[in-house]
Amino acid sequence: MPERGASAWSALFLHGAGGGGWEWNLWGGIWRAQGIAVSAPDLQPADAGLEATEWDHYRRQAAAWLAALPRPRVVVGASMGGLLALQAAADADALVVINPLPPAPLHTLLPAREWPARVPWRRHARLASTRRAMPESDPASVLYALRRWRDESGAALRAAQSGIMAAMPACPALFMASRRDEDVPAQAVRQLAGQAGGAFVELAGGHLAPLMGRDAPQAARQAVEWLNATGAAA
């Protein structure tokens, strides 16, 4: 870890499947107000297209983006981005994950799912289904998300479903889990935090609530307060 008195934090935010860097708009604003330089890029498909995109395409992007940031740096990820953040954490000074897809062997706690080559979340996006996915969000947030969902790589999601290996982080780590998450059980995140020796925070709401729900500002502030308490930033 950098010594106290090092430069202010820089942060890489990694989004979940079917989303984009826009998912972090609220968190980014709160963290920037704390003097943190925030980067929230969109994961890019392979040159051959989304159907040809493998997990490693995303993993390499995350690693390169993180390596380009000045230290001390924190990698932050939600859902699929949480597992990518965990894999990249060896090159970070802190890690924050929110409802992360768990690595092997905890992947066995995920609900059974099957994914086509291209998951058509953009094409099949509807207001009603977005409302169901975001019950803790206000109507404006629901509409904002509806217009921005994207299709996703089925191969990347199948890889995560089958179990991705990830070393436990050596840096300080915060694991946040939504109590009513039907996609990533809070139990899996709690166990992951225990294996990593990290801090664990249970949140209200479902899978997307910590980023885009009414209580998202509180979750963002909890995370940045934890980060500042690590003592690595100036």
PDB file of C-alpha atoms in Angstrom:
ATOM      1  CA  MET A   1       0.000   0.000   0.000  1.00  0.00           C
ATOM      2  CA  PRO A   2       1.199   3.534  -0.661  1.00  0.00           C
ATOM      3  CA  GLU A   3       2.114   5.466   2.451  1.00  0.00           C
ATOM      4  CA  ARG A   4      -0.186   8.115   3.909  1.00  0.00           C
ATOM      5  CA  GLY A   5       0.460  11.346   2.098  1.00  0.00           C
ATOM      6  CA  ALA A   6       0.377   9.740  -1.354  1.00  0.00           C
ATOM      7  CA  SER A   7      -1.689  11.378  -4.074  1.00  0.00           C
ATOM      8  CA  ALA A   8      -5.487  11.216  -3.977  1.00  0.00           C
ATOM      9  CA  TRP A   9      -7.183   8.062  -5.128  1.00  0.00           C
ATOM     10  CA  SER A  10      -7.928   7.209  -8.729  1.00  0.00           C
ATOM     11  CA  ALA A  11     -10.772   4.773  -9.307  1.00  0.00           C
ATOM     12  CA  LEU A  12     -11.739   2.373 -12.081  1.00  0.00           C
ATOM     13  CA  PHE A  13     -15.437   1.445 -12.126  1.00  0.00           C
ATOM     14  CA  LEU A  14     -16.387  -1.769 -13.962  1.00  0.00           C
ATOM     15  CA  HIS A  15     -20.020  -2.223 -14.927  1.00  0.00           C
ATOM     16  CA  GLY A  16     -22.235  -5.284 -15.004  1.00  0.00           C
ATOM     17  CA  ALA A  17     -23.484  -7.413 -17.871  1.00  0.00           C
ATOM     18  CA  GLY A  18     -25.825  -5.618 -20.260  1.00  0.00           C
ATOM     19  CA  GLY A  19     -24.936  -2.233 -18.823  1.00  0.00           C
ATOM     20  CA  GLY A  20     -22.266   0.399 -19.285  1.00  0.00           C
ATOM     21  CA  GLY A  21     -20.243   3.036 -17.525  1.00  0.00           C
ATOM     22  CA  TRP A  22     -23.469   5.043 -17.142  1.00  0.00           C
ATOM     23  CA  GLU A  23     -24.464   2.695 -14.299  1.00  0.00           C
ATOM     24  CA  TRP A  24     -21.905   4.524 -12.160  1.00  0.00           C
ATOM     25  CA  ASN A  25     -23.168   8.076 -12.741  1.00  0.00           C
ATOM     26  CA  LEU A  26     -24.402   8.492  -9.179  1.00  0.00           C
ATOM     27  CA  TRP A  27     -21.390   6.845  -7.549  1.00  0.00           C
ATOM     28  CA  GLY A  28     -19.034   8.790  -9.775  1.00  0.00           C
ATOM     29  CA  GLY A  29     -20.491  12.117  -8.719  1.00  0.00           C
ATOM     30  CA  ILE A  30     -20.229  11.277  -5.027  1.00  0.00           C
ATOM     31  CA  TRP A  31     -16.681   9.960  -5.333  1.00  0.00           C
ATOM     32  CA  ARG A  32     -15.499  12.901  -7.429  1.00  0.00           C
ATOM     33  CA  ALA A  33     -16.798  15.226  -4.722  1.00  0.00           C
ATOM     34  CA  GLN A  34     -14.283  13.486  -2.441  1.00  0.00           C
ATOM     35  CA  GLY A  35     -11.435  14.404  -4.789  1.00  0.00           C
ATOM     36  CA  ILE A  36     -11.225  10.979  -6.433  1.00  0.00           C
ATOM     37  CA  ALA A  37     -10.456  10.747 -10.155  1.00  0.00           C
ATOM     38  CA  VAL A  38     -13.073   8.378 -11.578  1.00  0.00           C
ATOM     39  CA  SER A  39     -12.930   6.363 -14.797  1.00  0.00           C
ATOM     40  CA  ALA A  40     -16.015   4.375 -15.839  1.00  0.00           C
ATOM     41  CA  PRO A  41     -15.437   3.006 -19.361  1.00  0.00           C
ATOM     42  CA  ASP A  42     -17.713   0.704 -21.339  1.00  0.00           C
ATOM     43  CA  LEU A  43     -16.448  -2.847 -21.819  1.00  0.00           C
ATOM     44  CA  GLN A  44     -15.922  -3.430 -25.534  1.00  0.00           C
ATOM     45  CA  PRO A  45     -16.733  -6.564 -27.547  1.00  0.00           C
ATOM     46  CA  ALA A  46     -14.156  -8.424 -29.576  1.00  0.00           C
ATOM     47  CA  ASP A  47     -13.405  -7.180 -33.083  1.00  0.00           C
ATOM     48  CA  ALA A  48     -15.374 -10.135 -34.466  1.00  0.00           C
ATOM     49  CA  GLY A  49     -18.487  -9.064 -32.576  1.00  0.00           C
ATOM     50  CA  LEU A  50     -20.338  -9.715 -29.359  1.00  0.00           C
ATOM     51  CA  GLU A  51     -20.995 -13.380 -30.176  1.00  0.00           C
ATOM     52  CA  ALA A  52     -17.220 -13.912 -30.417  1.00  0.00           C
ATOM     53  CA  THR A  53     -16.471 -12.093 -27.163  1.00  0.00           C
ATOM     54  CA  GLU A  54     -14.969 -14.315 -24.456  1.00  0.00           C
ATOM     55  CA  TRP A  55     -14.387 -13.591 -20.790  1.00  0.00           C
ATOM     56  CA  ASP A  56     -10.710 -12.951 -21.435  1.00  0.00           C
ATOM     57  CA  HIS A  57     -11.546 -10.034 -23.756  1.00  0.00           C
ATOM     58  CA  TYR A  58     -13.133  -8.234 -20.826  1.00  0.00           C
ATOM     59  CA  ARG A  59     -10.466  -9.333 -18.342  1.00  0.00           C
ATOM     60  CA  ARG A  60      -7.666  -7.878 -20.485  1.00  0.00           C
ATOM     61  CA  GLN A  61      -9.502  -4.571 -20.888  1.00  0.00           C
ATOM     62  CA  ALA A  62     -10.032  -4.247 -17.144  1.00  0.00           C
ATOM     63  CA  ALA A  63      -6.376  -5.019 -16.419  1.00  0.00           C
ATOM     64  CA  ALA A  64      -5.139  -2.472 -18.985  1.00  0.00           C
ATOM     65  CA  TRP A  65      -7.461   0.287 -17.778  1.00  0.00           C
ATOM     66  CA  LEU A  66      -6.401  -0.257 -14.172  1.00  0.00           C
ATOM     67  CA  ALA A  67      -2.686  -0.319 -14.992  1.00  0.00           C
ATOM     68  CA  ALA A  68      -3.039   3.058 -16.742  1.00  0.00           C
ATOM     69  CA  LEU A  69      -4.305   4.805 -13.588  1.00  0.00           C
ATOM     70  CA  PRO A  70      -1.922   6.552 -11.170  1.00  0.00           C
ATOM     71  CA  ARG A  71      -1.518   5.120  -7.687  1.00  0.00           C
ATOM     72  CA  PRO A  72      -3.035   4.793  -5.217  1.00  0.00           C
ATOM     73  CA  ARG A  73      -5.802   3.213  -7.266  1.00  0.00           C
ATOM     74  CA  VAL A  74      -8.967   1.355  -6.393  1.00  0.00           C
ATOM     75  CA  VAL A  75     -10.867  -1.003  -8.652  1.00  0.00           C
ATOM     76  CA  VAL A  76     -14.624  -1.051  -8.147  1.00  0.00           C
ATOM     77  CA  GLY A  77     -16.972  -3.524  -9.791  1.00  0.00           C
ATOM     78  CA  ALA A  78     -20.612  -4.567  -9.730  1.00  0.00           C
ATOM     79  CA  SER A  79     -22.045  -7.944 -10.758  1.00  0.00           C
ATOM     80  CA  MET A  80     -19.973  -9.173 -13.742  1.00  0.00           C
ATOM     81  CA  GLY A  81     -17.720  -6.161 -13.218  1.00  0.00           C
ATOM     82  CA  GLY A  82     -17.210  -7.296  -9.639  1.00  0.00           C
ATOM     83  CA  LEU A  83     -15.629 -10.551 -10.762  1.00  0.00           C
ATOM     84  CA  LEU A  84     -13.488  -8.646 -13.270  1.00  0.00           C
ATOM     85  CA  ALA A  85     -12.423  -6.301 -10.462  1.00  0.00           C
ATOM     86  CA  LEU A  86     -11.499  -9.241  -8.248  1.00  0.00           C
ATOM     87  CA  GLN A  87      -9.299 -10.662 -11.013  1.00  0.00           C
ATOM     88  CA  ALA A  88      -7.593  -7.274 -11.469  1.00  0.00           C
ATOM     89  CA  ALA A  89      -7.126  -6.598  -7.756  1.00  0.00           C
ATOM     90  CA  ALA A  90      -3.512  -7.804  -7.672  1.00  0.00           C
ATOM     91  CA  ASP A  91      -2.613  -4.534  -9.400  1.00  0.00           C
ATOM     92  CA  ALA A  92      -4.816  -2.352  -7.168  1.00  0.00           C
ATOM     93  CA  ASP A  93      -4.347  -0.692  -3.787  1.00  0.00           C
ATOM     94  CA  ALA A  94      -7.951  -1.316  -2.761  1.00  0.00           C
ATOM     95  CA  LEU A  95     -10.953  -3.262  -4.019  1.00  0.00           C
ATOM     96  CA  VAL A  96     -14.687  -2.560  -3.734  1.00  0.00           C
ATOM     97  CA  VAL A  97     -17.214  -5.002  -5.164  1.00  0.00           C
ATOM     98  CA  ILE A  98     -20.997  -4.808  -5.151  1.00  0.00           C
ATOM     99  CA  ASN A  99     -23.043  -7.968  -5.706  1.00  0.00           C
ATOM    100  CA  PRO A 100     -20.109  -9.527  -7.586  1.00  0.00           C
ATOM    101  CA  LEU A 101     -20.463 -12.724  -9.565  1.00  0.00           C
ATOM    102  CA  PRO A 102     -18.491 -15.048  -7.293  1.00  0.00           C
ATOM    103  CA  PRO A 103     -15.394 -16.916  -8.497  1.00  0.00           C
ATOM    104  CA  ALA A 104     -14.985 -20.672  -8.307  1.00  0.00           C
ATOM    105  CA  PRO A 105     -15.924 -22.556  -6.207  1.00  0.00           C
ATOM    106  CA  LEU A 106     -18.585 -20.149  -4.920  1.00  0.00           C
ATOM    107  CA  HIS A 107     -20.058 -19.930  -8.437  1.00  0.00           C
ATOM    108  CA  THR A 108     -22.065 -23.015  -7.510  1.00  0.00           C
ATOM    109  CA  LEU A 109     -24.255 -20.768  -5.321  1.00  0.00           C
ATOM    110  CA  LEU A 110     -25.488 -18.850  -8.384  1.00  0.00           C
ATOM    111  CA  PRO A 111     -28.968 -19.714  -9.683  1.00  0.00           C
ATOM    112  CA  ALA A 112     -28.870 -21.967 -12.745  1.00  0.00           C
ATOM    113  CA  ARG A 113     -29.005 -19.989 -15.997  1.00  0.00           C
ATOM    114  CA  GLU A 114     -28.439 -20.702 -19.673  1.00  0.00           C
ATOM    115  CA  TRP A 115     -27.158 -18.026 -22.024  1.00  0.00           C
ATOM    116  CA  PRO A 116     -27.413 -17.794 -25.834  1.00  0.00           C
ATOM    117  CA  ALA A 117     -24.458 -16.620 -27.910  1.00  0.00           C
ATOM    118  CA  ARG A 118     -25.881 -13.088 -27.780  1.00  0.00           C
ATOM    119  CA  VAL A 119     -28.054 -12.177 -24.814  1.00  0.00           C
ATOM    120  CA  PRO A 120     -30.623  -9.775 -26.353  1.00  0.00           C
ATOM    121  CA  TRP A 121     -31.170  -7.437 -23.440  1.00  0.00           C
ATOM    122  CA  ARG A 122     -31.137  -4.367 -25.657  1.00  0.00           C
ATOM    123  CA  ARG A 123     -33.509  -5.815 -28.235  1.00  0.00           C
ATOM    124  CA  HIS A 124     -35.888  -7.190 -25.613  1.00  0.00           C
ATOM    125  CA  ALA A 125     -35.743  -4.184 -23.268  1.00  0.00           C
ATOM    126  CA  ARG A 126     -39.209  -3.126 -22.122  1.00  0.00           C
ATOM    127  CA  LEU A 127     -40.396  -0.606 -19.578  1.00  0.00           C
ATOM    128  CA  ALA A 128     -42.263  -3.232 -17.556  1.00  0.00           C
ATOM    129  CA  SER A 129     -39.303  -5.609 -17.316  1.00  0.00           C
ATOM    130  CA  THR A 130     -36.948  -2.743 -16.423  1.00  0.00           C
ATOM    131  CA  ARG A 131     -39.302  -1.693 -13.641  1.00  0.00           C
ATOM    132  CA  ARG A 132     -39.277  -5.255 -12.310  1.00  0.00           C
ATOM    133  CA  ALA A 133     -35.462  -5.280 -12.369  1.00  0.00           C
ATOM    134  CA  MET A 134     -35.288  -1.894 -10.601  1.00  0.00           C
ATOM    135  CA  PRO A 135     -38.110  -1.853  -8.024  1.00  0.00           C
ATOM    136  CA  GLU A 136     -36.167   0.488  -5.724  1.00  0.00           C
ATOM    137  CA  SER A 137     -35.574   3.099  -8.453  1.00  0.00           C
ATOM    138  CA  ASP A 138     -37.608   6.187  -9.307  1.00  0.00           C
ATOM    139  CA  PRO A 139     -39.357   6.425 -12.714  1.00  0.00           C
ATOM    140  CA  ALA A 140     -36.688   8.696 -14.215  1.00  0.00           C
ATOM    141  CA  SER A 141     -33.918   6.216 -13.351  1.00  0.00           C
ATOM    142  CA  VAL A 142     -35.930   3.339 -14.792  1.00  0.00           C
ATOM    143  CA  LEU A 143     -36.454   5.202 -18.066  1.00  0.00           C
ATOM    144  CA  TYR A 144     -32.784   6.206 -18.193  1.00  0.00           C
ATOM    145  CA  ALA A 145     -31.706   2.571 -17.853  1.00  0.00           C
ATOM    146  CA  LEU A 146     -34.300   1.314 -20.345  1.00  0.00           C
ATOM    147  CA  ARG A 147     -32.755   3.483 -23.054  1.00  0.00           C
ATOM    148  CA  ARG A 148     -29.213   2.259 -22.334  1.00  0.00           C
ATOM    149  CA  TRP A 149     -29.300  -1.521 -21.802  1.00  0.00           C
ATOM    150  CA  ARG A 150     -27.094  -3.360 -24.245  1.00  0.00           C
ATOM    151  CA  ASP A 151     -26.879  -6.915 -25.505  1.00  0.00           C
ATOM    152  CA  GLU A 152     -24.260  -9.076 -23.823  1.00  0.00           C
ATOM    153  CA  SER A 153     -21.839 -11.871 -24.641  1.00  0.00           C
ATOM    154  CA  GLY A 154     -23.337 -15.234 -23.765  1.00  0.00           C
ATOM    155  CA  ALA A 155     -19.880 -16.824 -23.771  1.00  0.00           C
ATOM    156  CA  ALA A 156     -18.642 -14.431 -21.083  1.00  0.00           C
ATOM    157  CA  LEU A 157     -21.661 -15.125 -18.913  1.00  0.00           C
ATOM    158  CA  ARG A 158     -21.399 -18.883 -19.440  1.00  0.00           C
ATOM    159  CA  ALA A 159     -17.760 -18.724 -18.342  1.00  0.00           C
ATOM    160  CA  ALA A 160     -18.721 -16.959 -15.117  1.00  0.00           C
ATOM    161  CA  GLN A 161     -21.568 -19.413 -14.566  1.00  0.00           C
ATOM    162  CA  SER A 162     -19.138 -22.320 -14.989  1.00  0.00           C
ATOM    163  CA  GLY A 163     -16.616 -20.877 -12.533  1.00  0.00           C
ATOM    164  CA  ILE A 164     -13.816 -18.350 -13.035  1.00  0.00           C
ATOM    165  CA  MET A 165     -10.671 -18.632 -10.937  1.00  0.00           C
ATOM    166  CA  ALA A 166      -9.563 -15.514  -9.078  1.00  0.00           C
ATOM    167  CA  ALA A 167      -6.904 -15.074  -6.410  1.00  0.00           C
ATOM    168  CA  MET A 168      -8.019 -13.466  -3.180  1.00  0.00           C
ATOM    169  CA  PRO A 169      -6.882  -9.813  -2.988  1.00  0.00           C
ATOM    170  CA  ALA A 170      -3.868  -8.825  -0.917  1.00  0.00           C
ATOM    171  CA  CYS A 171      -5.105  -5.224  -0.743  1.00  0.00           C
ATOM    172  CA  PRO A 172      -7.885  -3.930   1.531  1.00  0.00           C
ATOM    173  CA  ALA A 173     -11.229  -5.105   0.175  1.00  0.00           C
ATOM    174  CA  LEU A 174     -14.867  -4.189   0.731  1.00  0.00           C
ATOM    175  CA  PHE A 175     -17.660  -6.572  -0.259  1.00  0.00           C
ATOM    176  CA  MET A 176     -21.205  -5.201  -0.493  1.00  0.00           C
ATOM    177  CA  ALA A 177     -24.248  -7.431  -0.994  1.00  0.00           C
ATOM    178  CA  SER A 178     -27.949  -6.700  -1.466  1.00  0.00           C
ATOM    179  CA  ARG A 179     -30.180  -8.610   0.910  1.00  0.00           C
ATOM    180  CA  ARG A 180     -32.859  -9.343  -1.712  1.00  0.00           C
ATOM    181  CA  ASP A 181     -30.563 -10.016  -4.668  1.00  0.00           C
ATOM    182  CA  GLU A 182     -32.042 -12.819  -6.791  1.00  0.00           C
ATOM    183  CA  ASP A 183     -29.047 -12.916  -9.172  1.00  0.00           C
ATOM    184  CA  VAL A 184     -26.114 -13.078  -6.744  1.00  0.00           C
ATOM    185  CA  PRO A 185     -27.061 -14.463  -3.311  1.00  0.00           C
ATOM    186  CA  ALA A 186     -25.829 -12.320  -0.423  1.00  0.00           C
ATOM    187  CA  GLN A 187     -24.595 -15.565   1.165  1.00  0.00           C
ATOM    188  CA  ALA A 188     -22.106 -16.013  -1.672  1.00  0.00           C
ATOM    189  CA  VAL A 189     -20.723 -12.491  -1.225  1.00  0.00           C
ATOM    190  CA  ARG A 190     -20.502 -12.923   2.538  1.00  0.00           C
ATOM    191  CA  GLN A 191     -18.530 -16.149   2.096  1.00  0.00           C
ATOM    192  CA  LEU A 192     -16.283 -14.484  -0.474  1.00  0.00           C
ATOM    193  CA  ALA A 193     -15.552 -11.639   1.943  1.00  0.00           C
ATOM    194  CA  GLY A 194     -14.651 -14.186   4.600  1.00  0.00           C
ATOM    195  CA  GLN A 195     -12.255 -15.998   2.278  1.00  0.00           C
ATOM    196  CA  ALA A 196     -10.621 -12.704   1.316  1.00  0.00           C
ATOM    197  CA  GLY A 197     -10.449 -11.361   4.857  1.00  0.00           C
ATOM    198  CA  GLY A 198     -12.318  -8.285   3.642  1.00  0.00           C
ATOM    199  CA  ALA A 199     -15.003  -6.061   5.126  1.00  0.00           C
ATOM    200  CA  PHE A 200     -18.606  -7.025   4.445  1.00  0.00           C
ATOM    201  CA  VAL A 201     -21.641  -4.723   4.250  1.00  0.00           C
ATOM    202  CA  GLU A 202     -25.184  -5.946   3.674  1.00  0.00           C
ATOM    203  CA  LEU A 203     -27.460  -3.546   1.842  1.00  0.00           C
ATOM    204  CA  ALA A 204     -31.205  -3.368   1.352  1.00  0.00           C
ATOM    205  CA  GLY A 205     -32.860  -4.004  -1.980  1.00  0.00           C
ATOM    206  CA  GLY A 206     -32.139  -6.109  -5.032  1.00  0.00           C
ATOM    207  CA  HIS A 207     -29.323  -6.585  -7.518  1.00  0.00           C
ATOM    208  CA  LEU A 208     -29.316  -3.109  -9.085  1.00  0.00           C
ATOM    209  CA  ALA A 209     -30.382  -1.121  -6.022  1.00  0.00           C
ATOM    210  CA  PRO A 210     -26.870  -0.175  -4.765  1.00  0.00           C
ATOM    211  CA  LEU A 211     -26.077   1.599  -8.033  1.00  0.00           C
ATOM    212  CA  MET A 212     -29.427   2.942  -9.220  1.00  0.00           C
ATOM    213  CA  GLY A 213     -31.910   2.628  -6.362  1.00  0.00           C
ATOM    214  CA  ARG A 214     -33.116   5.290  -3.945  1.00  0.00           C
ATOM    215  CA  ASP A 215     -30.533   4.186  -1.369  1.00  0.00           C
ATOM    216  CA  ALA A 216     -27.643   4.188  -3.865  1.00  0.00           C
ATOM    217  CA  PRO A 217     -26.194   7.478  -2.547  1.00  0.00           C
ATOM    218  CA  GLN A 218     -25.894   5.944   0.899  1.00  0.00           C
ATOM    219  CA  ALA A 219     -24.111   2.882  -0.516  1.00  0.00           C
ATOM    220  CA  ALA A 220     -21.711   5.091  -2.486  1.00  0.00           C
ATOM    221  CA  ARG A 221     -20.924   7.145   0.603  1.00  0.00           C
ATOM    222  CA  GLN A 222     -20.379   4.028   2.719  1.00  0.00           C
ATOM    223  CA  ALA A 223     -17.893   2.741   0.179  1.00  0.00           C
ATOM    224  CA  VAL A 224     -15.956   5.988  -0.151  1.00  0.00           C
ATOM    225  CA  GLU A 225     -15.832   6.426   3.626  1.00  0.00           C
ATOM    226  CA  TRP A 226     -14.389   2.929   3.920  1.00  0.00           C
ATOM    227  CA  LEU A 227     -11.869   3.741   1.180  1.00  0.00           C
ATOM    228  CA  ASN A 228     -10.725   6.944   2.857  1.00  0.00           C
ATOM    229  CA  ALA A 229     -10.379   5.091   6.154  1.00  0.00           C
ATOM    230  CA  THR A 230      -7.809   2.728   4.634  1.00  0.00           C
ATOM    231  CA  GLY A 231      -5.259   5.542   4.988  1.00  0.00           C
ATOM    232  CA  ALA A 232      -3.691   5.211   1.534  1.00  0.00           C
ATOM    233  CA  ALA A 233      -4.853   8.537   0.077  1.00  0.00           C
ATOM    234  CA  ALA A 234      -3.623  11.979   1.002  1.00  0.00           C
TER     235      ALA A 234
END
